[in-house]
Coordinates of C-alpha atoms in Angstrom, one line a residue:
X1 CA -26.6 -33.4 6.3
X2 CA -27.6 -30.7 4.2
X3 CA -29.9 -28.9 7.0
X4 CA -27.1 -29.4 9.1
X5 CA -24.6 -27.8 6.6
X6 CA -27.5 -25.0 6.3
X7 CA -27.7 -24.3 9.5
X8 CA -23.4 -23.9 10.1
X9 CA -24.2 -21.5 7.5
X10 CA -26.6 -19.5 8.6
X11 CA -24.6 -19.0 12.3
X12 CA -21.6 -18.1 10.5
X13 CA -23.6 -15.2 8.5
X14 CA -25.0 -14.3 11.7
X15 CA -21.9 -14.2 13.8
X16 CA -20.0 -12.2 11.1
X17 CA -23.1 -9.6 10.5
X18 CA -23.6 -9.3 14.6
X19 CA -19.6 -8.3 14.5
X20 CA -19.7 -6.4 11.4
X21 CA -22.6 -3.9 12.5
X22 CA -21.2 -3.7 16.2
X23 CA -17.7 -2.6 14.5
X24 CA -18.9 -0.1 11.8
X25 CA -20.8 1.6 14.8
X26 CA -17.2 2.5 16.6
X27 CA -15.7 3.1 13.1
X28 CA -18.1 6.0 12.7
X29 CA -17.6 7.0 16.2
X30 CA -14.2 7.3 15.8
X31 CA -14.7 9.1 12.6
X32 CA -17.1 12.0 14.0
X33 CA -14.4 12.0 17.1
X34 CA -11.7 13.0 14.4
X35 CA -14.1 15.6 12.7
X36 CA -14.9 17.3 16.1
X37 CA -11.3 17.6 16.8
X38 CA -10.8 19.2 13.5
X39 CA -12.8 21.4 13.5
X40 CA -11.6 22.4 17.4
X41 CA -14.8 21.1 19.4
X42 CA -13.1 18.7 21.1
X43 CA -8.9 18.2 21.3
X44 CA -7.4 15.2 21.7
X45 CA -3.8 14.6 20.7
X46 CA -1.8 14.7 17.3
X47 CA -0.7 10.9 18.7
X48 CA -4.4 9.8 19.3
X49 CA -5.8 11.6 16.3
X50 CA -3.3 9.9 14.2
X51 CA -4.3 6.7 16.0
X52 CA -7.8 6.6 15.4
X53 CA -7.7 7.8 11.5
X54 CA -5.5 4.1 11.1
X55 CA -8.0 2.0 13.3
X56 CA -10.4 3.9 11.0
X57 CA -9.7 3.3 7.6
X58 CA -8.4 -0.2 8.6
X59 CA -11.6 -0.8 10.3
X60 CA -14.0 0.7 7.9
X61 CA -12.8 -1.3 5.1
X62 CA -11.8 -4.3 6.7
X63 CA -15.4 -4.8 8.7
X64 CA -17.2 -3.7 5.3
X65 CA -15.3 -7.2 3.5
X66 CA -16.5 -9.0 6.5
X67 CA -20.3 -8.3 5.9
X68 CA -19.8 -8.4 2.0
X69 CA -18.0 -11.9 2.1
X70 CA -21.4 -13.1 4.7
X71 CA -23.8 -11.8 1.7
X72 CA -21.6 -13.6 -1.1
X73 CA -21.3 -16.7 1.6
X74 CA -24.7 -16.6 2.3
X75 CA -26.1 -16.5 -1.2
X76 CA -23.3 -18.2 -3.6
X77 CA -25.2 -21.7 -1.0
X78 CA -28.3 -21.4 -2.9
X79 CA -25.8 -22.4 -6.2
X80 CA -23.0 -24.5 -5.1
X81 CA -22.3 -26.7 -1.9
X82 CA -20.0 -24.8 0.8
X83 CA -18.3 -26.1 3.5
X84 CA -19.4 -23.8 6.5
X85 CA -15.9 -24.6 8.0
X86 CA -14.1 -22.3 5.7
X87 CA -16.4 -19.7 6.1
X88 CA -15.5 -20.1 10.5
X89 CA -11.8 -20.1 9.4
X90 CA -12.1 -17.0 8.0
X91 CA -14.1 -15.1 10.2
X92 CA -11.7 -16.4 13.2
X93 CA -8.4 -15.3 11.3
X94 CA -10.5 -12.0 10.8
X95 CA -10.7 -11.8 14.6
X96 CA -7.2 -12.5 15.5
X97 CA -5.5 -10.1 13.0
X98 CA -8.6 -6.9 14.1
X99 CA -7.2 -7.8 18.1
X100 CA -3.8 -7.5 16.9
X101 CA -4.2 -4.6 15.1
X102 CA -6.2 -2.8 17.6
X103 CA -3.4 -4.3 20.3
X104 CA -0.6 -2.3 17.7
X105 CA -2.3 1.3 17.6
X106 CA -3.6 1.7 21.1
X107 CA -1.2 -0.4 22.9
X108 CA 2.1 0.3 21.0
X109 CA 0.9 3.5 19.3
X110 CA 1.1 2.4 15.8
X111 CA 0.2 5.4 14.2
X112 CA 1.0 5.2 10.1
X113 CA -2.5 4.7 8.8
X114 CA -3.7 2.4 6.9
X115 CA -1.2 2.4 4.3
X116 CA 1.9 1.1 5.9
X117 CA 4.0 2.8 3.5
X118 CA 7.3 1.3 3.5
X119 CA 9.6 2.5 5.2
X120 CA 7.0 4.1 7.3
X121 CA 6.2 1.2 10.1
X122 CA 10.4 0.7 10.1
X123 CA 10.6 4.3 10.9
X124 CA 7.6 4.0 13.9
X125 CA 9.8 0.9 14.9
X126 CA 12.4 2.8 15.9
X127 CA 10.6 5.3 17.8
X128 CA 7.7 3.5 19.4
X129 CA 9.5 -0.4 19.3
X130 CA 9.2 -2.9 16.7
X131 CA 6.4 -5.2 18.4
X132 CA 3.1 -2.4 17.6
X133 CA 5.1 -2.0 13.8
X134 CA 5.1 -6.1 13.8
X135 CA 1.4 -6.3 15.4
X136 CA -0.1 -4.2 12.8
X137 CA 1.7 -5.9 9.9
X138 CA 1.1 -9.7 11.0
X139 CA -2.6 -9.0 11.9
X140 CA -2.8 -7.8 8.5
X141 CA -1.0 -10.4 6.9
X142 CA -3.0 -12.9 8.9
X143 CA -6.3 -11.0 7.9
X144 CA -5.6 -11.7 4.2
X145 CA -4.7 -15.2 4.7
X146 CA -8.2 -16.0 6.0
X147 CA -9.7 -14.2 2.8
X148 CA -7.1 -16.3 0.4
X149 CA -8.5 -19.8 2.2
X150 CA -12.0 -19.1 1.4
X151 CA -11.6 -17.1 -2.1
X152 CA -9.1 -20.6 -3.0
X153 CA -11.8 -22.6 -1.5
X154 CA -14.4 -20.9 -3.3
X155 CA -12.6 -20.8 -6.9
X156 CA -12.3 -24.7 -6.4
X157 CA -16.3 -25.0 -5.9
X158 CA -16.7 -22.9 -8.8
X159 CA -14.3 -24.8 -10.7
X160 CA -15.6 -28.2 -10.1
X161 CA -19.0 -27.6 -10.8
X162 CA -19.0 -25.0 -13.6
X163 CA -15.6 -26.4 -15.4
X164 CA -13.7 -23.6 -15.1
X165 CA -13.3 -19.7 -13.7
X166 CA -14.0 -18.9 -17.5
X167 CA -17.4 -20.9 -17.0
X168 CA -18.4 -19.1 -14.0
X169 CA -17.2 -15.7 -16.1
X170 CA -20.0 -16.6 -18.9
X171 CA -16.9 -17.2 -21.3
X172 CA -19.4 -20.0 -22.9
X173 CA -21.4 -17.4 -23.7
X174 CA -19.4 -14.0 -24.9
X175 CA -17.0 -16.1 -26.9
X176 CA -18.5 -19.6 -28.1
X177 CA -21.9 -18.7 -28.7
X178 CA -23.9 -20.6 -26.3
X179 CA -27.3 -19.8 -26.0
X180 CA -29.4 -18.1 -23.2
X181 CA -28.5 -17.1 -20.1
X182 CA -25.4 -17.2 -18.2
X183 CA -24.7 -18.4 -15.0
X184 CA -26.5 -16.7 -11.8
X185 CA -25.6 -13.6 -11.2
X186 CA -24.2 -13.8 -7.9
X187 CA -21.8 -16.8 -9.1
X188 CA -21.0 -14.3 -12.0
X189 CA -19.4 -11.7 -8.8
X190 CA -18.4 -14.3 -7.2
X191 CA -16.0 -15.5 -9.6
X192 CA -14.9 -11.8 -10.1
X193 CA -14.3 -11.1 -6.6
X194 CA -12.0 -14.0 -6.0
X195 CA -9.9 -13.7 -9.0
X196 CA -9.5 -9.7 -8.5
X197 CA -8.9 -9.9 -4.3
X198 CA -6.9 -13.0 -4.6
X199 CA -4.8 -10.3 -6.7
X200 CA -4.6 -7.8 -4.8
X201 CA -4.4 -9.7 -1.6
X202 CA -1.1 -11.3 -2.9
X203 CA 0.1 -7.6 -3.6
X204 CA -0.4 -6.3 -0.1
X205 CA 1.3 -8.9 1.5
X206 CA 4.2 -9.3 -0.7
X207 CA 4.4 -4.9 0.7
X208 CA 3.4 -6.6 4.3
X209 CA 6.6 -9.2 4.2
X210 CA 8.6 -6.4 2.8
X211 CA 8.2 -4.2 5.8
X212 CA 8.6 -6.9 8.5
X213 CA 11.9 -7.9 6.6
X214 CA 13.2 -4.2 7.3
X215 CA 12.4 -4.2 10.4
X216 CA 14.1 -7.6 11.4
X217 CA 16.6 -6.7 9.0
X218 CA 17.0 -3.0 9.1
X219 CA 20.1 -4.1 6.3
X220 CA 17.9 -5.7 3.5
X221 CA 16.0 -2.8 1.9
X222 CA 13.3 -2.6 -1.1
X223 CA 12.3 -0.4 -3.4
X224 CA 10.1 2.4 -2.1
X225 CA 8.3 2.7 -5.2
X226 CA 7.4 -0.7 -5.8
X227 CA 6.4 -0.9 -2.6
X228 CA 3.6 2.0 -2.9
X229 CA 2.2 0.4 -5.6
X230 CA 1.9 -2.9 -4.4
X231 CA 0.3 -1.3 -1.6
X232 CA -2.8 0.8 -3.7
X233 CA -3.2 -2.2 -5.8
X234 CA -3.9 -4.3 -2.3
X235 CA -5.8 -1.0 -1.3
X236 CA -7.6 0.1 -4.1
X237 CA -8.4 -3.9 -5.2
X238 CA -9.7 -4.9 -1.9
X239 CA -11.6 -1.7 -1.1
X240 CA -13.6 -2.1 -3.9
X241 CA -14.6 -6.0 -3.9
X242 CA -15.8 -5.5 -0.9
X243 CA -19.0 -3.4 -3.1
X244 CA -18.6 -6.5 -5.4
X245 CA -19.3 -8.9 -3.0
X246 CA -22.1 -6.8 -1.2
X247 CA -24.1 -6.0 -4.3
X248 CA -25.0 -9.8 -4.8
X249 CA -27.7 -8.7 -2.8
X250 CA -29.4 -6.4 -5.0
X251 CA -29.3 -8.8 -7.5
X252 CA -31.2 -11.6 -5.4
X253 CA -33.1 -9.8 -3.2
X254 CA -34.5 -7.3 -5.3
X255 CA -35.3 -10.6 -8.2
X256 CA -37.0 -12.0 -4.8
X257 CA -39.3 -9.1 -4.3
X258 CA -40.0 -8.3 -7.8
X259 CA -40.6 -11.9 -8.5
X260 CA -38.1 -11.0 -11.4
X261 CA -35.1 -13.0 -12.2
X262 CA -31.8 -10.9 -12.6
X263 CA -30.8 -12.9 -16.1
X264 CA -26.9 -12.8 -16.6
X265 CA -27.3 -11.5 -20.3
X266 CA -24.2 -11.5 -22.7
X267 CA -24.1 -7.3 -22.0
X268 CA -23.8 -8.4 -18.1
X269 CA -21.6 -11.0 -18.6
X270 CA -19.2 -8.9 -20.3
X271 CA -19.5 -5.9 -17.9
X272 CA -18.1 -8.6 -15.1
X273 CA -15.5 -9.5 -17.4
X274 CA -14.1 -6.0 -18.0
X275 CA -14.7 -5.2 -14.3
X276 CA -12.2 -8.5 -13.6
X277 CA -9.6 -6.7 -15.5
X278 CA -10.2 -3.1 -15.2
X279 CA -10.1 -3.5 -11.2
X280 CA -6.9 -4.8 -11.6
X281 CA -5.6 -2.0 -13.8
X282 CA -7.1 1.2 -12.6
X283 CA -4.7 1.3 -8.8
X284 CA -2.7 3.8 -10.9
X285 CA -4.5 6.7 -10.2
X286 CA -4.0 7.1 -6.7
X287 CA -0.2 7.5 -7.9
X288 CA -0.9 10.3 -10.9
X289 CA 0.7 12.8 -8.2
X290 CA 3.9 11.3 -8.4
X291 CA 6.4 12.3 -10.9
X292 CA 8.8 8.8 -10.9
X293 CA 6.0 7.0 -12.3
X294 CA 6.2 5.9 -16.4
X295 CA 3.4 7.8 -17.6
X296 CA 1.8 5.0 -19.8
X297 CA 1.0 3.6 -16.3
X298 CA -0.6 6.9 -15.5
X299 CA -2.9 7.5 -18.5
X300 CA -4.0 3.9 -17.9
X301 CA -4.9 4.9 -14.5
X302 CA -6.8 7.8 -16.0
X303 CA -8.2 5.9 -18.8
X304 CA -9.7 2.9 -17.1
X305 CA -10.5 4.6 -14.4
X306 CA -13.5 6.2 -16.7
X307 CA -14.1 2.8 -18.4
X308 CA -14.1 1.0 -15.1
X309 CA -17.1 3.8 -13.6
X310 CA -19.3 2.2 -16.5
X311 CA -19.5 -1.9 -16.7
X312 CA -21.1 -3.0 -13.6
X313 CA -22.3 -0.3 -12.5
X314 CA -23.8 1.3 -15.2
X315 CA -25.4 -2.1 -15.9
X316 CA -26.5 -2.8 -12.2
X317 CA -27.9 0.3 -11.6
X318 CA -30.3 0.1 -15.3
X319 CA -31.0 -3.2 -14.2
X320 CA -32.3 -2.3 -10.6
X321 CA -34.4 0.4 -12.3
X322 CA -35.8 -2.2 -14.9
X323 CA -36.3 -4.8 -12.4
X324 CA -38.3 -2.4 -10.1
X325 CA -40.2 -0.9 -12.9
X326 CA -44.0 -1.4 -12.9
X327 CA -43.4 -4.3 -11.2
X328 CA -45.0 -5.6 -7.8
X329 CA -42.6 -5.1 -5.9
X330 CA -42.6 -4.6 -1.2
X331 CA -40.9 -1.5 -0.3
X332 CA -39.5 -2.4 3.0
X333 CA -36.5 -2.2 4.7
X334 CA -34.1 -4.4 2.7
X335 CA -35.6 -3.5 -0.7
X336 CA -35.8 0.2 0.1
X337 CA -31.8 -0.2 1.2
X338 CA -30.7 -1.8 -2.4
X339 CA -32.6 0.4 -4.1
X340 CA -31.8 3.8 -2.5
X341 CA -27.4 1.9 -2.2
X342 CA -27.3 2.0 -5.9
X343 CA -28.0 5.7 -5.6
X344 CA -24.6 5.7 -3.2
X345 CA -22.5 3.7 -5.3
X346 CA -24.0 6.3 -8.6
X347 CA -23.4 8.8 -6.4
X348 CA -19.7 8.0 -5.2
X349 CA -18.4 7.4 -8.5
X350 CA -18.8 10.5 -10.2
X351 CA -16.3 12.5 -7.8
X352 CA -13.6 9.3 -8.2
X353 CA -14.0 9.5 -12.1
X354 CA -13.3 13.6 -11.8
X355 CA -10.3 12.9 -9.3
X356 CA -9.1 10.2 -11.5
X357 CA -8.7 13.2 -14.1
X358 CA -4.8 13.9 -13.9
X359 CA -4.7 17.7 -14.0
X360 CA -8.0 18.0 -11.2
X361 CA -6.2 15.0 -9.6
X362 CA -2.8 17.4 -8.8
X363 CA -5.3 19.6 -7.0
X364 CA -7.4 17.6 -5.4
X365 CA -6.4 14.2 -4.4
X366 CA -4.7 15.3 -0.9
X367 CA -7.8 17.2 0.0
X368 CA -11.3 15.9 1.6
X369 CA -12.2 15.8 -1.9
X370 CA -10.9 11.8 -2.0
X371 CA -12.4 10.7 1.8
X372 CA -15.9 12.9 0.0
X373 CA -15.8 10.5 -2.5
X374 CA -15.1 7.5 -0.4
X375 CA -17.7 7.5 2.6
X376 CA -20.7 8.5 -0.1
X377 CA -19.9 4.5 -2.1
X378 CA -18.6 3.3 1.0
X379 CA -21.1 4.6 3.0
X380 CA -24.5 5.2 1.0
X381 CA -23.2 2.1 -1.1
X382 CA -21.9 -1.1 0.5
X383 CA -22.6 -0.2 4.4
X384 CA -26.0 0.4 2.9
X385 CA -26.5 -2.8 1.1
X386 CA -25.0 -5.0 4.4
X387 CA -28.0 -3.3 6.8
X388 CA -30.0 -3.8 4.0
X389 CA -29.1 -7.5 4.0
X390 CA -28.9 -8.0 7.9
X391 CA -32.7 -7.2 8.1
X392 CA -33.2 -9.5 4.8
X393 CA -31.4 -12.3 6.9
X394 CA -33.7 -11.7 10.1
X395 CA -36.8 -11.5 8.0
X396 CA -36.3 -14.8 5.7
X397 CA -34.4 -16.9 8.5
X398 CA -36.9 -15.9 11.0
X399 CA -40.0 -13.8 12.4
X400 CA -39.0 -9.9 12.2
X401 CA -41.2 -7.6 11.1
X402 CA -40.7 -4.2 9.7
X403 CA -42.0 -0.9 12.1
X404 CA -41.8 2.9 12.1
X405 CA -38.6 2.7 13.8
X406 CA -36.9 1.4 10.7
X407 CA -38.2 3.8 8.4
X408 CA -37.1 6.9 10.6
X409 CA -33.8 5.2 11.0
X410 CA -33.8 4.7 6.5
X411 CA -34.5 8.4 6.0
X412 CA -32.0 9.7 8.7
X413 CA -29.5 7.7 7.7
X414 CA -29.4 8.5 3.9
X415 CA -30.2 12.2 5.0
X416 CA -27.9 12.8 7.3
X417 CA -25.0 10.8 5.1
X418 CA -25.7 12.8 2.2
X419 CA -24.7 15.9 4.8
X420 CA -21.7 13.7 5.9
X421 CA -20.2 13.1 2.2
X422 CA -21.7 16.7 1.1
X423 CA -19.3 18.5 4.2
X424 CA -16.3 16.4 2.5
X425 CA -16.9 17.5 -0.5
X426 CA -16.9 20.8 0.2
X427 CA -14.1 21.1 1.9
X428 CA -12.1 19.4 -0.9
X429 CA -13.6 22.4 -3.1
X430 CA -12.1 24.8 -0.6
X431 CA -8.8 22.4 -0.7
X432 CA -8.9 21.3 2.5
X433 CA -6.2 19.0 3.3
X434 CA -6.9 15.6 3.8
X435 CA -4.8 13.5 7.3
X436 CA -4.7 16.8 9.2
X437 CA -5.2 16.8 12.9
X438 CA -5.3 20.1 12.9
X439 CA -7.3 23.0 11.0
X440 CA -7.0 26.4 10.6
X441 CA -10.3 28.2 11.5
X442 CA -11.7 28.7 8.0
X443 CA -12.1 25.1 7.6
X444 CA -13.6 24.4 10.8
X445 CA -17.4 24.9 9.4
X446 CA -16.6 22.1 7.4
X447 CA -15.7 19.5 9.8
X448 CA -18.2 20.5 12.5
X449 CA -21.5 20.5 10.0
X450 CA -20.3 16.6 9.2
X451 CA -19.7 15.5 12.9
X452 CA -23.2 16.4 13.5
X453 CA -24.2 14.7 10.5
X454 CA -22.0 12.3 12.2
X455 CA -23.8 11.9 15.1
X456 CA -26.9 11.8 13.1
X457 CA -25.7 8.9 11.4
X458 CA -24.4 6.3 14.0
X459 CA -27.6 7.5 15.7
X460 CA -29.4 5.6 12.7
X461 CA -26.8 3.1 12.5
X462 CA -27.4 1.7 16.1
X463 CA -31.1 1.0 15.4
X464 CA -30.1 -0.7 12.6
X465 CA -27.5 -3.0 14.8
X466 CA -30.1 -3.4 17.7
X467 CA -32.9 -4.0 15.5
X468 CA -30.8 -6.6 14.4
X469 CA -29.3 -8.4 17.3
X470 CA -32.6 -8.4 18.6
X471 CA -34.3 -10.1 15.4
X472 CA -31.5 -12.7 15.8
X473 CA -33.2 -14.6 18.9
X474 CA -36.0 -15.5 15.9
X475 CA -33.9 -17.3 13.6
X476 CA -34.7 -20.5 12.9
X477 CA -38.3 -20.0 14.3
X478 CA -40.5 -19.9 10.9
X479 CA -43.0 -22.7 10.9
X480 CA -41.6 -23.6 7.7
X481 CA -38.4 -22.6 7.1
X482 CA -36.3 -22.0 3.8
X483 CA -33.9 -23.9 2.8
X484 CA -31.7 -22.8 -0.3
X485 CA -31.1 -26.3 -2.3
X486 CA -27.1 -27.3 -3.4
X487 CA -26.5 -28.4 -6.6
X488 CA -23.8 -30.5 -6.0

């Protein structure tokens, strides 16, 4: 039964990485087509542009949670049984609510991004009908109820075989003095991820059902404000788990090649712990632009959003250098990934913490400065770590071996990304706004250096994605193949 089990694992990981990669490849094509249309290479229409920049930050993130919840799946087995049922259920919702999304924009020509902003998608209703308004939010809302089954599946697992959320947390160890080491580390994220998501699920789609009431009832109303902010907490909350979930495989992967186990210390316990509440917390400063709200709630935002920057990351990134150093470690493809995606996530904080500064924040935040920010963690950081992971997977599951192909496709990736995050960055110093189909021509330089960066990019990215489909037919084919143990 437990090979069995192993195996129903192992397809679901597969099935979600092979639809992950294929997706993030037309995310980033649709991004580059918005940047050549900015910066006037190409023209397509307001309507279309507006179009594709929802598919693509609804995409981006939501395909990014798909391949972070495989690596947390995939590696939270080797701790605690899973039934591989839950992890289908998931990945099937997933599927329904991406077709009727992608039915709602380029069928009904939802067009209000990925935000929804109440009273936005009642407003589209009215123009375009209320089926691609109802589309987007249901797929949504059924999108999150996939994640809710397995994170509530998950926190029961933890809870019946560590005693508690707490447990999994390390509490033993931060507050009653136990001795040693904590528990792993990726039951440690785990137990974070589920609580904070779970959180911030709940928020969006408390701001989902709001907007479908309105529609169906264009009579009951709700508060606008309330509504943004349970909107950025579901944003801001799930956008950043889904680096959470994904950087589970630094920990194991990089202990695997360094034949150096990545201990869950009291100073790593209590990083988790403080990124469990900050994450929570820090929402607030993608609202310091707007007057109505208390300002307590806004120095908080700027506040924690510093203390949030230092925690995990601070103490993953030491720890991948301390693991790595003068150790014995194989640079290869998925080692080489984790190592050089703690660089992105490094890298991608330091323009969030400035932006998260109120005064810079009421200059820059509607520029490129914020999407600058975003695709260098997002991209260099989490994407990173899942093509990092999906050659892991072909490697230790079956037969693939590393070639020259994959290192040329390593250095043009991170290359040409830097470019990519570097050309948004640059035009937020210039204050180029951000959601623009159109630009004036003194911004065009901008947009047109990072759609060929772009280009280079998915370039990189479909080797990655073809390397890996291919490797796929030699799962299951080692002569003796591993097999993670449960311990319940």
């Amino acid at each position: 039964m437990e090979t069995i089990a192993r195996n129903s694992i192992k397809k679901g990981v597969a099935s979600a990485l092979t639809i992950t990669s294929a997706v993030l490849v037309l995310m980033m094509i649709f991004g580059v087509m918005m940047l050549l249309n900015q910066g006037n290479t190409i023209k397509i229409s307001p309507q279309l542009f507006y179009e594709i920049m929802t598919i693509h930050g609804t995409g981006m993130v939501g395909i990014a949670a798909l391949g972070g919840s495989a690596i947390m799946w995939y590696f939270l087995s080797k701790y605690i049984q899973l039934n591989p049922k839950i992890f289908f259920t998931n990945l099937f919702l997933t599927l329904i609510g991406v077709i009727m999304v992608l039915a709602a924009i380029f069928v009904f020509n939802f067009s209000d991004g990925w935000t929804f902003l109440y009273p936005l998608p009642s407003a589209s209703a009215k123009i375009y009908g209320t089926t691609g308004a109802l589309l987007f939010l249901f797929g949504l809302l059924i999108l999150g109820i996939g994640y809710l089954i397995m994170y509530f599946y998950i926190a029961a697992r933890l809870i019946k075989e560590y005693g508690g959320l707490g447990k999994s947390l390390g509490w033993d160890y931060i507050f009653r003095g136990k001795k040693g080491y904590g528990p792993p580390s990726a039951v440690v994220a785990s137990t974070m991820v589920i609580i904070a998501n779970s959180v911030g699920v709940l928020a969006g789609a408390t701001a989902l059902v709001e907007s479908i009431i309105n529609i169906l009832f264009p009579a009951v109303s709700f508060d606008p404000m309330m509504a943004k902010h349970l909107t950025y907490a579901f944003g801001h909350i799930f956008a950043n788990c889904t680096i959470y979930m994904a950087v589970i495989a630094v920990y194991e992967i990089l202990s695997e090649y360094t034949g150096r186990p990545w201990k869950s210390n009291k100073a790593f316990l209590i990083a988790w712990n403080c990124s469990t509440l900050f994450t929570l917390m820090i929402y607030t400063h993608h609202l310091l632009m707007d007057f109505a709200v208390p300002q307590w709630m806004l120095i908080i935002g700027q506040v924690f959003s510093y203390a949030n920057g230092l925690p995990v990351m601070v103490v993953t990134a030491y720890g991948a250098l301390m693991i790595v150093f003068r150790s014995a470690v194989k640079w290869d493809f998925a080692s080489s990934m984790m190592f050089l995606a703690m660089f992105g996530w490094v890298a991608g904080a330091v323009p969030a913490i400035i932006d998260a500064t109120i005064v810079v924040n009421h200059v820059m935040h509607n520029t490129k400065w914020v999407p600058g920010h975003f695709h260098t963690y997002m991209g260099m950081g989490v994407i990173a770590m899942i093509f990092g992971f999906m050659y892991y997977f072909n490697k230790t599951e079956g037969t693939q071996k590393q070639t020259g192909t994959d290192q040329f496709a390593i250095a043009i990736y991170f290359l040409f990304f830097s470019g990519l995050a570097g050309s948004f960055l640059y035009a937020g110093k210039i204050s180029v706004p951000r959601r623009w189909a159109e630009h004036l021509p003194e911004w065009t330089g901008s947009d047109q250096i990072g759609a060929i960066c772009g280009a280079f990019v998915i370039i990189a990215a479909v080797i990655f994605t073809t390397r890996f489909i291919y490797g796929l037919r030699n799962v299951g084919k080692k002569p003796q193949e591993k097999i993670f143990k449960s311990v319940s």
